[in-house]
mmCIF file of N, CA and C in Angstrom:
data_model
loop_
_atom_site.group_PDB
_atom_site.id
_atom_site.type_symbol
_atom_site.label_atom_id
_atom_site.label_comp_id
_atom_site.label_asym_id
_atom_site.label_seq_id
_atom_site.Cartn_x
_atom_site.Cartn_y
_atom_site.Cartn_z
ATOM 1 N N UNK X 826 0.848 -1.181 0.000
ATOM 2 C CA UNK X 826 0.000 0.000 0.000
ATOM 3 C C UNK X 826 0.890 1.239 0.000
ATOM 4 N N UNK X 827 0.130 2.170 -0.643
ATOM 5 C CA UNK X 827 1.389 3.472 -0.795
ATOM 6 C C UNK X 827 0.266 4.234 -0.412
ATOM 7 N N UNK X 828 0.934 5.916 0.669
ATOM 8 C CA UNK X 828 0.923 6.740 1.386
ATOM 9 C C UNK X 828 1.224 7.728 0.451
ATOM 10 N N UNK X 829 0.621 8.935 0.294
ATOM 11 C CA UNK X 829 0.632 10.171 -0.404
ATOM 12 C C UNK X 829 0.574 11.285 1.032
ATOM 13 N N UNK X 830 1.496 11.852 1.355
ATOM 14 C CA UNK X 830 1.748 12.404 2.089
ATOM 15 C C UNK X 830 1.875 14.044 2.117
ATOM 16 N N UNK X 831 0.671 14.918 2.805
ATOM 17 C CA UNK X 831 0.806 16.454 2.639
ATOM 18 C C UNK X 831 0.766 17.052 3.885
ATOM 19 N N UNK X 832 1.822 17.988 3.856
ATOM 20 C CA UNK X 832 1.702 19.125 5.065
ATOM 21 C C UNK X 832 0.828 20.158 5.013
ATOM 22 N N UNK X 833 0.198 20.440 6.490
ATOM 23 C CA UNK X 833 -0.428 21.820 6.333
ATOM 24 C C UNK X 833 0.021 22.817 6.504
ATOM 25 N N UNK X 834 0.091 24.167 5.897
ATOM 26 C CA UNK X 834 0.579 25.398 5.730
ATOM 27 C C UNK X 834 0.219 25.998 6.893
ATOM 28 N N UNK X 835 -0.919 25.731 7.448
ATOM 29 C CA UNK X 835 -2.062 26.409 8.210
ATOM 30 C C UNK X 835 -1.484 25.907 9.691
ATOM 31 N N UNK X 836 -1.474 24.430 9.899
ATOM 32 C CA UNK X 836 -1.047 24.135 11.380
ATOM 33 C C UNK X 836 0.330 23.406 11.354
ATOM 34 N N UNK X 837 1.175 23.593 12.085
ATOM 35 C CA UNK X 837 2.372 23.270 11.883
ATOM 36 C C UNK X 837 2.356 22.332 12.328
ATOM 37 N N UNK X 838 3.281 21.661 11.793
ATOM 38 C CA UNK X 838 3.869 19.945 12.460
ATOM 39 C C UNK X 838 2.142 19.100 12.281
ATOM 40 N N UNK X 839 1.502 18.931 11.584
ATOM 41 C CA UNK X 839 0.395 17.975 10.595
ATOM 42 C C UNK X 839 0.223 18.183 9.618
ATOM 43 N N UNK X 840 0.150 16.924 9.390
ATOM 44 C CA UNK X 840 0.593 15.936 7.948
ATOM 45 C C UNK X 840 -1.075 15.698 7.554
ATOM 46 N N UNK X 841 -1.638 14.888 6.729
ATOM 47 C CA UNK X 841 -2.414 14.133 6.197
ATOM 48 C C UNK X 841 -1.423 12.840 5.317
ATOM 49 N N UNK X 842 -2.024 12.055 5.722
ATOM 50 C CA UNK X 842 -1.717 10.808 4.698
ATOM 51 C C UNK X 842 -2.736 10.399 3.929
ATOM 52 N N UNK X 843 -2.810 10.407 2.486
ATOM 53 C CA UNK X 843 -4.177 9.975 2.025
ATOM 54 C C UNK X 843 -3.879 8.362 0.767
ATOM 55 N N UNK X 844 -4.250 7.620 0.958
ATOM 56 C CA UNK X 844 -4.765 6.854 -0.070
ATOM 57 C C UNK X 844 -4.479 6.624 -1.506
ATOM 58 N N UNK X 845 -4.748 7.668 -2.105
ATOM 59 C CA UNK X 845 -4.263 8.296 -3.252
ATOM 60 C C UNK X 845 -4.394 9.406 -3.189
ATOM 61 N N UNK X 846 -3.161 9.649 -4.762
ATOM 62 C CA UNK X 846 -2.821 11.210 -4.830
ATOM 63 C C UNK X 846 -3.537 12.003 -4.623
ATOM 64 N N UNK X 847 -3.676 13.101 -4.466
ATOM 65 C CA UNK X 847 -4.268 14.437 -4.235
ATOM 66 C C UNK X 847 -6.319 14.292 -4.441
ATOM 67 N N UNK X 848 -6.156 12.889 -3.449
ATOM 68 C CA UNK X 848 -7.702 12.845 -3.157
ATOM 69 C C UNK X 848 -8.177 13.034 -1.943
ATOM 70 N N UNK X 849 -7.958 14.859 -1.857
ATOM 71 C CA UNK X 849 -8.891 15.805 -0.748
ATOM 72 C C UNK X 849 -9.926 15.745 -0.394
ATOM 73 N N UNK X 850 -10.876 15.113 -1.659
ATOM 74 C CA UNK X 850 -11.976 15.134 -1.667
ATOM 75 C C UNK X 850 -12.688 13.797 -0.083
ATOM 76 N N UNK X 851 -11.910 12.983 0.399
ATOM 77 C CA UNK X 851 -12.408 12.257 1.185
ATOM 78 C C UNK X 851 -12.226 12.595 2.458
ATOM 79 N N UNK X 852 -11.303 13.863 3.075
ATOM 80 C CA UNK X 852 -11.159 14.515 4.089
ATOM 81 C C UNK X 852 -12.768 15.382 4.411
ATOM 82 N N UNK X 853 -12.984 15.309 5.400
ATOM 83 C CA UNK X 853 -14.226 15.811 6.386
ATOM 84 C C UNK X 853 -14.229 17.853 5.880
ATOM 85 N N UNK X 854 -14.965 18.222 5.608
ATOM 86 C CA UNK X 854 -14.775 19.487 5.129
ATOM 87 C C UNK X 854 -14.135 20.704 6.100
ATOM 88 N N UNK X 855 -14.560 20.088 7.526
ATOM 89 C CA UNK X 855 -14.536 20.787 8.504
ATOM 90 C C UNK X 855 -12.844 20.877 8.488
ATOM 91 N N UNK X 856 -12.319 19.437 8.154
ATOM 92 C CA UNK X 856 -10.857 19.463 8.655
ATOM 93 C C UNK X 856 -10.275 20.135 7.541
ATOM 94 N N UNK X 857 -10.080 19.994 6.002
ATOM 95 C CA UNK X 857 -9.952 20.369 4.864
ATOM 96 C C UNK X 857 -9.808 22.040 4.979
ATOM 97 N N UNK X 858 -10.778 22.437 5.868
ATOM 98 C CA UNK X 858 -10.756 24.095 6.013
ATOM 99 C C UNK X 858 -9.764 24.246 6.815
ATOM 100 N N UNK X 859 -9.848 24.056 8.379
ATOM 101 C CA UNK X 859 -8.498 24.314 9.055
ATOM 102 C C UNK X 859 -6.972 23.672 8.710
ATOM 103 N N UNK X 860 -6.970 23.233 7.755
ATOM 104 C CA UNK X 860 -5.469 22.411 7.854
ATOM 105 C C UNK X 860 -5.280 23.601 6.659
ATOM 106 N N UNK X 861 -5.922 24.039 5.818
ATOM 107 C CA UNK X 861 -5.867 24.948 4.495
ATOM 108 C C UNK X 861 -4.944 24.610 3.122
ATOM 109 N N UNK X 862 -4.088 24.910 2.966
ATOM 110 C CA UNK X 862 -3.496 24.337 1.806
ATOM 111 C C UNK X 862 -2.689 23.301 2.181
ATOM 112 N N UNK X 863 -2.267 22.206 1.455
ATOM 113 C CA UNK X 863 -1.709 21.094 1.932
ATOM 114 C C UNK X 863 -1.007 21.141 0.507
ATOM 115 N N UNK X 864 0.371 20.934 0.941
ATOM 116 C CA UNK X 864 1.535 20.686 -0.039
ATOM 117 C C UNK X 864 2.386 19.320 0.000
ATOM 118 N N UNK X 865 2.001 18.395 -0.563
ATOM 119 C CA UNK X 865 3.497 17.228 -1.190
ATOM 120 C C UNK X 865 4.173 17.119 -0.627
ATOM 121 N N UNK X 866 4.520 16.330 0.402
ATOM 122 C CA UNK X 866 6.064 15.850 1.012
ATOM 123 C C UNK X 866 6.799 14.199 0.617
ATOM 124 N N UNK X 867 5.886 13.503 0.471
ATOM 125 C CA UNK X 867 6.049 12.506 0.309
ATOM 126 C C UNK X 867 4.955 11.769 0.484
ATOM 127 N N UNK X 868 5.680 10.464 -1.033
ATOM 128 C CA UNK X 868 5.216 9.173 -1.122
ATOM 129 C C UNK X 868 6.199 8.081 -0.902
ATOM 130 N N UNK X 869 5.173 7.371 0.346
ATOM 131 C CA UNK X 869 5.532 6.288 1.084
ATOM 132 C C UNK X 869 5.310 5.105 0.679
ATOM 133 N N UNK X 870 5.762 3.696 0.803
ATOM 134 C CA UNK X 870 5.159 2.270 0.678
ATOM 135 C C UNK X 870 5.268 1.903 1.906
ATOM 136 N N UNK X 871 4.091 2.350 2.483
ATOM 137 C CA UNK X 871 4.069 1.575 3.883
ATOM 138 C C UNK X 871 3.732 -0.740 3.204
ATOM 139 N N UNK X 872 4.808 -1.160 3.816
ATOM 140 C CA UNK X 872 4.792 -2.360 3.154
ATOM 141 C C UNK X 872 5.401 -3.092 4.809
ATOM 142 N N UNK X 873 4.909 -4.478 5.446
ATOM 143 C CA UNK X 873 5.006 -4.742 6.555
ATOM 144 C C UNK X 873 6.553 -4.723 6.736
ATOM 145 N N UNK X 874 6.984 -4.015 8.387
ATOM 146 C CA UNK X 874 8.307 -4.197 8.534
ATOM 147 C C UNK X 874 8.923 -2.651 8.116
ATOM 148 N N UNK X 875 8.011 -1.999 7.547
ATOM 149 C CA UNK X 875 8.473 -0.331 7.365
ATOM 150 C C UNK X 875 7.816 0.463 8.770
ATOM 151 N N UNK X 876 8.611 1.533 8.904
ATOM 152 C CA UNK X 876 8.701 1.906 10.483
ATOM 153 C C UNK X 876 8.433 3.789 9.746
ATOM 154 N N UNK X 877 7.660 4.182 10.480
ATOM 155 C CA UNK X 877 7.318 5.538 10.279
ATOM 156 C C UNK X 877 8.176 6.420 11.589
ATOM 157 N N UNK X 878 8.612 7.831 11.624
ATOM 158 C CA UNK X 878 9.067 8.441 12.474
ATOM 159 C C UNK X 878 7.753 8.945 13.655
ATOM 160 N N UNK X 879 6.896 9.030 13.455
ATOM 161 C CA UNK X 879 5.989 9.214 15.093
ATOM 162 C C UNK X 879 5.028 8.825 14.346
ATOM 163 N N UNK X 880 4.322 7.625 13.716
ATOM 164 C CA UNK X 880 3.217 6.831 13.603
ATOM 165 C C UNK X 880 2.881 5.403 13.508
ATOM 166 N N UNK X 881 2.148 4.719 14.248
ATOM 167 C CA UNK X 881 2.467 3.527 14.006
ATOM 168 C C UNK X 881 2.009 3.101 12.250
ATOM 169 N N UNK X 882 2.849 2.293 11.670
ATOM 170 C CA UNK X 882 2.215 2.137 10.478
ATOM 171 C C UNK X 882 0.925 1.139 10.285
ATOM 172 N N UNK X 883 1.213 0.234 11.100
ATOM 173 C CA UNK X 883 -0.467 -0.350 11.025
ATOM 174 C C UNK X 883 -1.488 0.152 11.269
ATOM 175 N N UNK X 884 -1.976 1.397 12.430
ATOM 176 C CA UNK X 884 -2.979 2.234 12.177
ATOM 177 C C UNK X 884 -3.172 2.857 10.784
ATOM 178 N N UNK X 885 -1.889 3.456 10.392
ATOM 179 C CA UNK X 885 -2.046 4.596 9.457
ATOM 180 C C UNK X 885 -2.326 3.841 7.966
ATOM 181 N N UNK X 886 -2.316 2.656 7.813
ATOM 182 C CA UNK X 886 -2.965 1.387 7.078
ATOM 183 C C UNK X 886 -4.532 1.511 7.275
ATOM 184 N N UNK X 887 -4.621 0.632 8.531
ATOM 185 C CA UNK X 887 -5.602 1.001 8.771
ATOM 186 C C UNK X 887 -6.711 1.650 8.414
ATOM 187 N N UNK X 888 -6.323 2.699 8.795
ATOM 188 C CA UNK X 888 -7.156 4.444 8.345
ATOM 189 C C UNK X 888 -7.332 4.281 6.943
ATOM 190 N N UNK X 889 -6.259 4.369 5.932
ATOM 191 C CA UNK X 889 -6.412 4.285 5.017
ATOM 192 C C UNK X 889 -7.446 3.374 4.326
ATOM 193 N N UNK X 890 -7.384 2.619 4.902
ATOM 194 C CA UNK X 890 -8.023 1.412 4.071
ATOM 195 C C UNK X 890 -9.286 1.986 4.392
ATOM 196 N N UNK X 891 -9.940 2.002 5.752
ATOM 197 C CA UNK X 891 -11.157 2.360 5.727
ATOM 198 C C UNK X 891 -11.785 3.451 5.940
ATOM 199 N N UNK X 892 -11.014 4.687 5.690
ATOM 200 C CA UNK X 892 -11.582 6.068 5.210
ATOM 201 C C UNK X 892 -10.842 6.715 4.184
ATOM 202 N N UNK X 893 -9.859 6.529 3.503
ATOM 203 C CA UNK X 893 -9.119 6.833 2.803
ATOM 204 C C UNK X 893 -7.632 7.700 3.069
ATOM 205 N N UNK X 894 -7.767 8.245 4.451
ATOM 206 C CA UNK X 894 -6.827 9.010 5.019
ATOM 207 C C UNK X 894 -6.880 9.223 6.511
ATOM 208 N N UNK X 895 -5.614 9.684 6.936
ATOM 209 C CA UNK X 895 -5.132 9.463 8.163
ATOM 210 C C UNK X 895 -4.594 10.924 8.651
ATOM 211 N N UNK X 896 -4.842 11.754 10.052
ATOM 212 C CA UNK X 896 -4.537 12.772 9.964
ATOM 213 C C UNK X 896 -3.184 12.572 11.553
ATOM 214 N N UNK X 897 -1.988 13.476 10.710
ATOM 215 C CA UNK X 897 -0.621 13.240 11.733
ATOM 216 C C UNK X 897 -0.951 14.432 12.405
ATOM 217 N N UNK X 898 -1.218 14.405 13.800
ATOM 218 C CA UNK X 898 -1.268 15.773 14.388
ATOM 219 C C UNK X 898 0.104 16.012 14.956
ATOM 220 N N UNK X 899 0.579 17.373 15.399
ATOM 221 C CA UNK X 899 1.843 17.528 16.299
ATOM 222 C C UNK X 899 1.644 16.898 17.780
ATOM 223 N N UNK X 900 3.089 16.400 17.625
ATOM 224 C CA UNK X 900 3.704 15.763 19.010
ATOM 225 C C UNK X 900 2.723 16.984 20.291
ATOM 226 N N UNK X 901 2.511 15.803 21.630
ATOM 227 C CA UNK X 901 2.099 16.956 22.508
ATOM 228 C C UNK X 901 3.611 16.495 23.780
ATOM 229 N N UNK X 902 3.425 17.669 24.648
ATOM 230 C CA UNK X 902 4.309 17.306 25.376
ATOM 231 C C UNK X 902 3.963 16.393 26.526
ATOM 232 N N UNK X 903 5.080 15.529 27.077
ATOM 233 C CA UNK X 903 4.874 14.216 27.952
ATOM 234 C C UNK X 903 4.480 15.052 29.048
ATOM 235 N N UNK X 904 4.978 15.775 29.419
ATOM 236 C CA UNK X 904 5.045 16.345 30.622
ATOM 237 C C UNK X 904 4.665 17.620 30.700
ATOM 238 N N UNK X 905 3.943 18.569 31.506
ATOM 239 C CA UNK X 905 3.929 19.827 31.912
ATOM 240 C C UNK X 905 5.620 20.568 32.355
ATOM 241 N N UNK X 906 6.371 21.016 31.658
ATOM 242 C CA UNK X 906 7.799 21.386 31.957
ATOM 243 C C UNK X 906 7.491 22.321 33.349
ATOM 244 N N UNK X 907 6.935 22.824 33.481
ATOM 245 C CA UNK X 907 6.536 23.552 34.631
ATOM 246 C C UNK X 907 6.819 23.263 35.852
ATOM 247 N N UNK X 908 6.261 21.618 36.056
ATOM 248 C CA UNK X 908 5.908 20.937 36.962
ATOM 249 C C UNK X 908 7.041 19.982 37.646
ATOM 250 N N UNK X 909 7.870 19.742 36.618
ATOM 251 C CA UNK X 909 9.392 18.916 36.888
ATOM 252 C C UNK X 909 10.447 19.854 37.631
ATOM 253 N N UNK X 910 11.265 19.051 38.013
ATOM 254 C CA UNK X 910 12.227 19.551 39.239
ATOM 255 C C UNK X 910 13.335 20.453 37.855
ATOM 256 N N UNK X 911 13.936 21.408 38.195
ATOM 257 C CA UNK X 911 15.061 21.808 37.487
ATOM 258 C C UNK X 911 16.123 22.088 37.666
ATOM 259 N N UNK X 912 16.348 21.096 38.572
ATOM 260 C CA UNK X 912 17.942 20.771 39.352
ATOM 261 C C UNK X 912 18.533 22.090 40.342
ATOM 262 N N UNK X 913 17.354 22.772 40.632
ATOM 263 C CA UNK X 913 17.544 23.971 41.399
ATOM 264 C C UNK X 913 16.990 23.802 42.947
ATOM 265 N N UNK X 914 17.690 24.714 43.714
ATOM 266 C CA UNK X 914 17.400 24.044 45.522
ATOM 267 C C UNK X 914 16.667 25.510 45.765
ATOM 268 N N UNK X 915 16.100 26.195 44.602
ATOM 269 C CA UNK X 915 14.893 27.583 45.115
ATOM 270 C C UNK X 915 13.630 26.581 45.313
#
């Protein structure tokens, strides 16, 4: 299975993965508006034993198969940085 892969202009750090090429048309309209223009980064062969950088590839299969596309949102943080010690004795 091959991955057609676009960034959004609009929100940084998400992707869409769709199905086939430049078929927008199966994204939810609502999302299609906020992500706004989506530009080409890559085509993938997710094929078993291929390893994605922050997705599992069997979901993003998955998805595909049964809606046509998969949406990569940005990393959130593990932790509240706030809240952790910062090697300081204040």
């Amino acid at each position: 299975m091959h991955a057609y892969v676009y960034k959004s202009q609009r929100k940084a750090d998400t992707y869409v993965y769709l199905a086939q090429r430049d078929a927008f048309d199966v994204l939810p309209a609502p999302v299609r508006e906020r992500l706004g223009v989506l530009t080409f980064v890559l085509d993938v062969a997710l094929v078993p034993g291929r390893r994605l950088a922050r997705e599992n590839p069997e979901v993003v299969r998955d998805h595909l198969q049964r809606t046509g596309f998969h949406l990569q949102l940005p990393a959130t943080l593990a932790a509240d940085p706030l809240t952790g010690d910062w090697g300081t004795d204040a």
